[in-house]
GROMACS .gro file of C-alpha atoms in nm:
model
  287
    1MET     CA    1   9.476  15.241   7.761
    2SER     CA    2   9.477  14.970   8.017
    3MET     CA    3   9.765  14.942   8.262
    4PHE     CA    4   9.797  14.570   8.187
    5ALA     CA    5   9.875  14.422   7.854
    6GLU     CA    6   9.614  14.166   7.724
    7VAL     CA    7   9.734  13.812   7.790
    8THR     CA    8   9.707  13.602   7.481
    9VAL     CA    9   9.662  13.226   7.508
   10SER     CA   10   9.803  12.999   7.251
   11ARG     CA   11   9.561  12.770   7.066
   12PRO     CA   12   9.719  12.448   7.178
   13PHE     CA   13   9.696  12.573   7.535
   14LYS     CA   14   9.328  12.670   7.486
   15GLU     CA   15   9.262  12.316   7.366
   16VAL     CA   16   9.415  12.174   7.669
   17LEU     CA   17   9.226  12.393   7.893
   18ALA     CA   18   8.901  12.296   7.725
   19ILE     CA   19   8.986  11.916   7.768
   20VAL     CA   20   9.079  11.977   8.140
   21ARG     CA   21   8.740  12.178   8.188
   22HIS     CA   22   8.536  11.876   8.074
   23VAL     CA   23   8.701  11.613   8.270
   24PRO     CA   24   8.491  11.480   8.552
   25PHE     CA   25   8.615  11.532   8.904
   26ARG     CA   26   8.641  11.161   8.961
   27VAL     CA   27   8.846  11.113   8.648
   28ALA     CA   28   9.065  11.416   8.748
   29VAL     CA   29   9.132  11.247   9.085
   30CYS     CA   30   9.224  10.905   8.930
   31LEU     CA   31   9.458  11.084   8.683
   32ILE     CA   32   9.632  11.233   8.994
   33ILE     CA   33   9.648  10.900   9.169
   34ILE     CA   34   9.798  10.740   8.844
   35GLY     CA   35  10.046  11.022   8.817
   36LEU     CA   36  10.174  10.960   9.176
   37PHE     CA   37  10.206  10.581   9.110
   38ALA     CA   38  10.392  10.676   8.773
   39LEU     CA   39  10.618  10.902   8.975
   40ALA     CA   40  10.689  10.628   9.220
   41ALA     CA   41  10.764  10.390   8.949
   42MET     CA   42  11.003  10.634   8.761
   43ALA     CA   43  11.160  10.823   9.053
   44PRO     CA   44  11.104  10.620   9.388
   45LYS     CA   45  11.384  10.815   9.561
   46VAL     CA   46  11.186  11.124   9.543
   47LEU     CA   47  10.898  10.987   9.741
   48GLN     CA   48  11.090  10.741   9.969
   49THR     CA   49  11.154  10.824  10.348
   50HIS     CA   50  11.377  10.525  10.420
   51ASP     CA   51  11.574  10.251  10.235
   52PRO     CA   52  11.316   9.999  10.133
   53LEU     CA   53  11.579   9.717  10.183
   54ALA     CA   54  11.729   9.820  10.512
   55ILE     CA   55  11.673   9.567  10.794
   56ASP     CA   56  11.628   9.705  11.148
   57LEU     CA   57  11.505   9.418  11.378
   58ARG     CA   58  11.456   9.662  11.665
   59SER     CA   59  11.179   9.835  11.468
   60SER     CA   60  11.000   9.520  11.341
   61LEU     CA   61  10.621   9.511  11.309
   62GLN     CA   62  10.569   9.875  11.423
   63SER     CA   63  10.223  10.023  11.352
   64PRO     CA   64  10.189  10.336  11.127
   65SER     CA   65  10.338  10.651  11.293
   66ILE     CA   66  10.516  10.975  11.204
   67ALA     CA   67  10.853  10.784  11.176
   68HIS     CA   68  10.707  10.502  10.956
   69TRP     CA   69  10.384  10.618  10.770
   70PHE     CA   70  10.274  10.279  10.680
   71GLY     CA   71  10.440  10.089  10.964
   72THR     CA   72  10.731   9.830  10.942
   73ASP     CA   73  10.732   9.470  10.833
   74GLN     CA   74  10.871   9.170  11.031
   75LEU     CA   75  11.232   9.264  10.949
   76GLY     CA   76  11.178   9.630  11.048
   77ARG     CA   77  11.181   9.756  10.690
   78ASP     CA   78  10.975  10.074  10.619
   79LEU     CA   79  10.650   9.964  10.449
   80TYR     CA   80  10.576  10.310  10.272
   81SER     CA   81  10.923  10.305  10.117
   82ARG     CA   82  10.872   9.937  10.006
   83VAL     CA   83  10.534  10.019   9.849
   84VAL     CA   84  10.679  10.309   9.659
   85GLU     CA   85  10.972  10.086   9.542
   86GLY     CA   86  10.741   9.811   9.427
   87ALA     CA   87  10.539  10.037   9.211
   88ALA     CA   88  10.802  10.009   8.927
   89GLN     CA   89  10.774   9.626   8.911
   90SER     CA   90  10.398   9.614   8.958
   91LEU     CA   91  10.346   9.860   8.680
   92ALA     CA   92  10.598   9.701   8.469
   93ILE     CA   93  10.421   9.367   8.482
   94GLY     CA   94  10.088   9.532   8.417
   95LEU     CA   95  10.206   9.733   8.117
   96GLY     CA   96  10.426   9.435   7.978
   97ALA     CA   97  10.137   9.181   8.021
   98THR     CA   98   9.891   9.416   7.858
   99ALA     CA   99  10.113   9.476   7.575
  100LEU     CA  100  10.199   9.117   7.510
  101SER     CA  101   9.841   9.003   7.535
  102MET     CA  102   9.734   9.271   7.287
  103SER     CA  103   9.995   9.181   7.041
  104ILE     CA  104   9.893   8.798   7.059
  105ALA     CA  105   9.523   8.895   7.038
  106MET     CA  106   9.595   9.121   6.734
  107VAL     CA  107   9.760   8.840   6.560
  108PHE     CA  108   9.483   8.594   6.616
  109GLY     CA  109   9.186   8.819   6.610
  110ALA     CA  110   9.289   9.002   6.280
  111ALA     CA  111   9.387   8.686   6.114
  112ALA     CA  112   9.050   8.518   6.185
  113ALA     CA  113   8.839   8.832   6.100
  114LEU     CA  114   9.030   8.913   5.783
  115SER     CA  115   9.069   8.562   5.645
  116GLY     CA  116   8.720   8.427   5.706
  117GLY     CA  117   8.601   8.078   5.597
  118VAL     CA  118   8.760   7.769   5.757
  119PHE     CA  119   9.063   7.954   5.871
  120ASP     CA  120   8.837   8.179   6.072
  121SER     CA  121   8.644   7.889   6.220
  122ILE     CA  122   8.966   7.704   6.327
  123LEU     CA  123   9.110   8.008   6.495
  124SER     CA  124   8.796   8.107   6.667
  125ARG     CA  125   8.734   7.753   6.810
  126ILE     CA  126   9.099   7.776   6.946
  127VAL     CA  127   9.055   8.096   7.104
  128ASP     CA  128   8.700   7.994   7.257
  129VAL     CA  129   8.886   7.681   7.415
  130LEU     CA  130   9.152   7.900   7.568
  131PHE     CA  131   8.896   8.151   7.679
  132ALA     CA  132   8.702   7.886   7.849
  133ILE     CA  133   9.009   7.811   8.073
  134PRO     CA  134   9.034   8.046   8.373
  135THR     CA  135   9.296   8.317   8.335
  136LEU     CA  136   9.462   8.247   8.667
  137LEU     CA  137   9.477   7.867   8.575
  138LEU     CA  138   9.653   7.932   8.260
  139ALA     CA  139   9.893   8.167   8.439
  140LEU     CA  140   9.959   7.922   8.725
  141VAL     CA  141  10.033   7.651   8.473
  142PHE     CA  142  10.310   7.864   8.299
  143VAL     CA  143  10.471   8.005   8.623
  144SER     CA  144  10.482   7.651   8.767
  145VAL     CA  145  10.663   7.529   8.447
  146PHE     CA  146  10.913   7.810   8.404
  147GLY     CA  147  10.940   7.942   8.755
  148PRO     CA  148  10.860   8.280   8.923
  149SER     CA  149  11.002   8.585   8.812
  150VAL     CA  150  10.902   8.919   8.667
  151LEU     CA  151  10.939   8.802   8.307
  152THR     CA  152  10.739   8.483   8.377
  153GLU     CA  153  10.463   8.682   8.545
  154VAL     CA  154  10.450   8.907   8.242
  155ILE     CA  155  10.423   8.623   8.007
  156ALA     CA  156  10.191   8.433   8.213
  157VAL     CA  157   9.939   8.701   8.254
  158GLY     CA  158   9.970   8.814   7.898
  159ILE     CA  159   9.890   8.479   7.769
  160GLY     CA  160   9.607   8.423   8.015
  161THR     CA  161   9.441   8.748   7.921
  162ALA     CA  162   9.501   8.718   7.548
  163PRO     CA  163   9.200   8.506   7.453
  164GLY     CA  164   8.954   8.780   7.579
  165TYR     CA  165   9.118   9.035   7.367
  166ALA     CA  166   9.135   8.823   7.054
  167ARG     CA  167   8.754   8.771   7.067
  168MET     CA  168   8.694   9.142   7.107
  169ILE     CA  169   8.941   9.229   6.820
  170ARG     CA  170   8.782   8.970   6.589
  171GLY     CA  171   8.419   9.093   6.656
  172GLN     CA  172   8.526   9.461   6.603
  173MET     CA  173   8.700   9.390   6.286
  174LEU     CA  174   8.414   9.191   6.151
  175SER     CA  175   8.169   9.459   6.228
  176ILE     CA  176   8.386   9.716   6.055
  177LYS     CA  177   8.464   9.486   5.766
  178GLY     CA  178   8.105   9.494   5.653
  179ALA     CA  179   8.080   9.865   5.693
  180GLY     CA  180   7.946  10.106   5.414
  181TYR     CA  181   8.248  10.289   5.392
  182VAL     CA  182   8.471   9.972   5.350
  183GLU     CA  183   8.241   9.851   5.080
  184ALA     CA  184   8.276  10.191   4.907
  185ALA     CA  185   8.654  10.159   4.922
  186LYS     CA  186   8.636   9.806   4.760
  187VAL     CA  187   8.406   9.938   4.488
  188GLN     CA  188   8.658  10.224   4.422
  189GLY     CA  189   8.916   9.955   4.354
  190HIS     CA  190   9.148  10.022   4.650
  191PRO     CA  191   9.366   9.715   4.718
  192PHE     CA  192   9.264   9.521   5.038
  193PRO     CA  193   9.608   9.572   5.229
  194ARG     CA  194   9.531   9.964   5.192
  195ILE     CA  195   9.167   9.910   5.316
  196VAL     CA  196   9.280   9.723   5.614
  197TRP     CA  197   9.541   9.982   5.704
  198ARG     CA  198   9.343  10.296   5.629
  199HIS     CA  199   8.998  10.189   5.745
  200ILE     CA  200   8.963   9.865   5.919
  201PHE     CA  201   9.267   9.874   6.171
  202PRO     CA  202   9.223  10.230   6.291
  203ASN     CA  203   8.858  10.209   6.349
  204ALA     CA  204   8.884   9.877   6.530
  205MET     CA  205   9.166  10.008   6.756
  206ASN     CA  206   8.973  10.309   6.893
  207PRO     CA  207   8.751  10.124   7.142
  208LEU     CA  208   9.043   9.891   7.212
  209THR     CA  209   9.251  10.163   7.349
  210ALA     CA  210   9.030  10.222   7.632
  211MET     CA  211   9.030   9.836   7.699
  212MET     CA  212   9.404   9.839   7.712
  213THR     CA  213   9.404  10.101   7.981
  214ILE     CA  214   9.156   9.899   8.177
  215GLY     CA  215   9.357   9.582   8.112
  216VAL     CA  216   9.674   9.732   8.277
  217GLY     CA  217   9.487   9.724   8.618
  218GLN     CA  218   9.347   9.381   8.560
  219ALA     CA  219   9.694   9.256   8.477
  220ILE     CA  220   9.832   9.402   8.805
  221ILE     CA  221   9.547   9.241   8.990
  222TRP     CA  222   9.625   8.892   8.823
  223ALA     CA  223   9.994   8.933   8.894
  224SER     CA  224   9.924   9.012   9.265
  225GLY     CA  225   9.717   8.706   9.283
  226LEU     CA  226  10.006   8.487   9.142
  227ALA     CA  227  10.246   8.652   9.403
  228PHE     CA  228   9.994   8.597   9.679
  229LEU     CA  229   9.993   8.222   9.593
  230GLY     CA  230  10.380   8.212   9.621
  231LEU     CA  231  10.441   8.210   9.254
  232GLY     CA  232  10.546   8.580   9.200
  233VAL     CA  233  10.864   8.776   9.241
  234ALA     CA  234  11.107   8.630   9.486
  235PRO     CA  235  11.185   8.820   9.803
  236PRO     CA  236  11.315   9.066   9.901
  237ALA     CA  237  11.164   9.243   9.590
  238PRO     CA  238  10.887   9.482   9.719
  239GLU     CA  239  10.646   9.404   9.434
  240TRP     CA  240  10.296   9.460   9.559
  241GLY     CA  241  10.176   9.097   9.530
  242ALA     CA  242  10.482   8.980   9.714
  243LEU     CA  243  10.410   9.227   9.988
  244LEU     CA  244  10.068   9.076  10.019
  245ASN     CA  245  10.207   8.711  10.038
  246ALA     CA  246  10.463   8.822  10.298
  247GLY     CA  247  10.209   8.994  10.523
  248ARG     CA  248   9.949   8.724  10.514
  249ASN     CA  249  10.136   8.528  10.803
  250TYR     CA  250  10.109   8.854  11.014
  251VAL     CA  251   9.757   8.985  10.933
  252ILE     CA  252   9.615   8.923  11.280
  253TYR     CA  253   9.842   9.134  11.476
  254ALA     CA  254  10.005   9.357  11.190
  255TRP     CA  255   9.702   9.439  10.966
  256TRP     CA  256   9.900   9.714  10.782
  257LEU     CA  257  10.130   9.461  10.615
  258GLU     CA  258   9.818   9.322  10.425
  259ILE     CA  259   9.576   9.608  10.412
  260ILE     CA  260   9.805   9.885  10.271
  261PRO     CA  261   9.960   9.687   9.980
  262GLY     CA  262   9.616   9.573   9.909
  263LEU     CA  263   9.474   9.932   9.903
  264ALA     CA  264   9.773  10.025   9.666
  265VAL     CA  265   9.671   9.748   9.411
  266THR     CA  266   9.303   9.845   9.452
  267ALA     CA  267   9.356  10.217   9.414
  268PHE     CA  268   9.566  10.184   9.098
  269ALA     CA  269   9.337   9.919   8.939
  270LEU     CA  270   9.022  10.134   9.015
  271SER     CA  271   9.185  10.451   8.893
  272VAL     CA  272   9.291  10.309   8.543
  273THR     CA  273   8.954  10.137   8.525
  274ILE     CA  274   8.763  10.465   8.582
  275VAL     CA  275   8.996  10.655   8.335
  276GLY     CA  276   8.952  10.387   8.087
  277ARG     CA  277   8.581  10.379   8.114
  278HIS     CA  278   8.591  10.767   8.050
  279LEU     CA  279   8.818  10.717   7.752
  280GLN     CA  280   8.584  10.447   7.607
  281ASP     CA  281   8.279  10.677   7.634
  282ARG     CA  282   8.457  10.964   7.468
  283LEU     CA  283   8.593  10.766   7.189
  284GLU     CA  284   8.247  10.599   7.130
  285GLY     CA  285   8.099  10.954   7.140
  286LYS     CA  286   8.360  11.080   6.891
  287ARG     CA  287   8.280  10.776   6.653
   0.00000   0.00000   0.00000
């Protein structure tokens, strides 16, 4: 008899291990990065080393050091703590804008694909006109009219990115609408709302799940662009785009004020893009 009892592993844990075992190294690294940013957004005090709003003019524009990992800004505030504090606003803008754009796109895209005929043509032309206008221009017009804030950034970026998602949803639903299993459901006498809910909608949303993941990173980049142009969250909020805007006046002799917030935006956007692409490949393989 063995000295040690056999270790039994539950089935759900085995399934988790199987999934983790098949995750590529680059995707695992990106998931860790996303997890760190999520922790910074939900519990910034855990990671911060200084008060992100505390002003110390004697420590202004100090380069990265042991005392201040990312250096300090023109008012002596710790840049590392401000980047951590800004994760919550930046991620909220990315998630909120993506959710809003997908909601708008789902209404227009689904209505166009499921209605067909003249109504489909009218909605498609409207979406095409909006899609032809640059996303940043649409967002700039909206923020210029209603003023800069977190809410207006979310709405502006959400409206600006919605036409692209609407075209994808329409095309996806049209392809599924003509699939054999949908035609079979019609022949069997299933009501059309049931067919939409049970067959068309779930199969159309599978590839869009990955696109939503990628869209969060893109939305943060658009919001940072608005903030860099001075149309983002007002100071002293440490939103990443606002940090980029504040640091551009000191980029010649305080490079960390521009480079480090830019790296934070790039790292998060790149990570969610890689994870989204991996998720997209897995979903397409599953289909």
